């Protein structure tokens, strides 16, 4: 463990206190396989205590002035910025992503806090013209109550602040269960939230290996009125079923299978830059990463050659090395899924242009496969790795049909310099977010979320507050 970094703590954080577990589980550095630190493996009693203290804290937190909540969020933001390098180091140690990406994630993750510090003042209601003079009709927005959040390992800060910030801004209290592979970042920023002036019990971090058990407790508790989940579609379905038992307000950011279309009128060099940016962030382990590269036949060979040259320049290694662009996969399951998808595509006729080999440990070579057949597993399932899978299409209609031929609908990207085509394609793509001649689309001001089996609701933007507030209609008889 890096003893210099005092923000690295193996305790859960409940009611403003560090909570040790009778048992612990190790957080493993995916680049080295070494344990970073042991973390509290909480039992049911501790999880239920977190719910109880969140309920007690809500009674006073919901009555706080907006200015107080906003100022605490601003203090929290400033403390995260002040500790940027320690937090970035923790992100890299527990997730494996390159340190430069971790620093960018601290900027991105903290931007949700500064954004919602302002949005706290904008939970507007309505004054609605009455159908008759005997009544006045207005609406107000109020905090939902005690919330729960469950987050994935791939963005240990941004997925956390994207939920915690709007919850606190709205006046909710919240219990967070971070991924057991990457809980350290959440624990660190929870301590900074306390230092920022957040009252005890308002933001609690529970840690444990039995995520199914913890999720069951949170999703079925009648005290928890809101559940926000980011992760795989399969787990999202389980949580949605469980949350039905108490009709919770839910929001889900789930799996993706983003298409990246390159039309024959595209700027090829710009498309390659956008493809690299979108594909290789976090070694391809992001839900908005392009999973299928659909290239119009006339420029297929030119694009294939250009992206292969770009991919071959990417340095693979330990994320603490500042020259590294592609770190390890998160665990053995992630590596096996990538290997299985690649071998399946090759058996079905795909061609290797570069890579397609396991290097060592959890490192996999950045890969380009050409002419991947539509019946390949990676055409339908999310690979979640550093694989560029190239598919050909003939007409614009073919490209859109292929792009939409999946159960997912989170992000989509396309490159074209024809403005009419851009409007046609943006309108026709079945996804919640579309990058048009752009590969980096995520930011705090825009509504992040998907359709179909990629999720429910939106995070970030002005819409992010809706997920943590209820709309109340008041009818005044005069
Ligand atoms: N749409 C989006 O914004 C995002 C989507 N994803 C998707 O998630 C997947 C990869 O992330 P990954 O973390 O492996 O996803 P998982 O769904 O496996 O895990 C996400 C979180 O859910 C927890 N969890 C796992 N099983 C259960 C359960 N039965 N009940 C309650 N909680 C549970 C995990 O805990 P633990 O890890 O401790 O088991 C983790 O905290 C990919 O499909 C990816 O596309 C990921 C990030 C963002
Ligand atoms: O977990 C993810 O993949 C994130 O939602 C993607 S992003 O918001 O960092 O782009």
Tab-separated table of C-alpha atoms in Angstrom, residues 5 7-11 13 27 36-37 39 76 80 83-84 86-97 102 105-106 109-110 151-161 164 176 178-193 203 205 207:
chain	number	residue	atom	x	y	z
A	5	UNK	CA	-1.308	8.706	0.381
A	7	UNK	CA	-6.606	9.266	1.620
A	8	UNK	CA	-6.263	5.489	1.071
A	9	UNK	CA	-8.510	3.944	3.765
A	10	UNK	CA	-9.866	0.404	4.119
A	11	UNK	CA	-12.838	1.343	6.257
A	13	UNK	CA	-17.891	5.347	6.188
A	27	UNK	CA	-8.592	-4.364	-3.322
A	36	UNK	CA	-3.555	-2.255	-2.269
A	37	UNK	CA	-5.350	-2.577	1.087
A	39	UNK	CA	-11.441	-3.160	2.977
A	76	UNK	CA	-16.309	19.524	-1.443
A	80	UNK	CA	-11.261	17.238	-4.395
A	83	UNK	CA	-6.290	16.543	-3.520
A	84	UNK	CA	-6.422	15.832	-7.280
A	86	UNK	CA	-3.790	11.714	-4.432
A	87	UNK	CA	-7.255	10.864	-5.766
A	88	UNK	CA	-5.910	10.225	-9.272
A	89	UNK	CA	-3.299	7.884	-7.798
A	90	UNK	CA	-6.022	5.959	-5.944
A	91	UNK	CA	-8.100	5.664	-9.134
A	92	UNK	CA	-5.114	4.223	-11.013
A	93	UNK	CA	-4.087	1.892	-8.183
A	94	UNK	CA	-7.548	0.321	-7.899
A	95	UNK	CA	-8.818	0.473	-11.523
A	96	UNK	CA	-5.589	0.240	-13.526
A	97	UNK	CA	-6.371	3.142	-15.842
A	102	UNK	CA	-7.311	9.298	-13.793
A	105	UNK	CA	-11.510	11.639	-14.362
A	106	UNK	CA	-10.912	13.799	-11.284
A	109	UNK	CA	-16.009	13.668	-11.686
A	110	UNK	CA	-15.582	16.905	-9.700
A	151	UNK	CA	-21.739	2.101	-8.907
A	152	UNK	CA	-19.340	0.207	-11.221
A	153	UNK	CA	-15.552	-0.102	-11.154
A	154	UNK	CA	-14.681	1.610	-14.409
A	155	UNK	CA	-15.009	5.225	-13.233
A	156	UNK	CA	-14.468	5.050	-9.453
A	157	UNK	CA	-14.976	8.805	-8.998
A	158	UNK	CA	-17.200	10.039	-11.861
A	159	UNK	CA	-19.899	7.372	-11.454
A	160	UNK	CA	-20.009	8.216	-7.747
A	161	UNK	CA	-20.208	12.030	-7.964
A	164	UNK	CA	-24.048	11.840	-4.960
A	176	UNK	CA	-23.408	4.438	-1.698
A	178	UNK	CA	-19.209	1.219	-4.780
A	179	UNK	CA	-17.852	-1.738	-6.764
A	180	UNK	CA	-15.769	-4.002	-4.545
A	181	UNK	CA	-12.905	-3.782	-7.067
A	182	UNK	CA	-12.738	0.012	-6.666
A	183	UNK	CA	-14.164	1.302	-3.342
A	184	UNK	CA	-11.132	3.348	-2.266
A	185	UNK	CA	-11.896	6.452	-4.314
A	186	UNK	CA	-15.447	6.648	-2.931
A	187	UNK	CA	-14.188	6.223	0.642
A	188	UNK	CA	-11.595	8.967	0.106
A	189	UNK	CA	-14.072	11.536	-1.244
A	190	UNK	CA	-16.605	10.706	1.478
A	191	UNK	CA	-14.011	11.809	4.033
A	192	UNK	CA	-13.476	15.015	2.029
A	193	UNK	CA	-17.250	15.609	2.024
A	203	UNK	CA	-23.547	10.509	2.765
A	205	UNK	CA	-20.319	4.512	1.981
A	207	UNK	CA	-18.432	-1.790	1.378
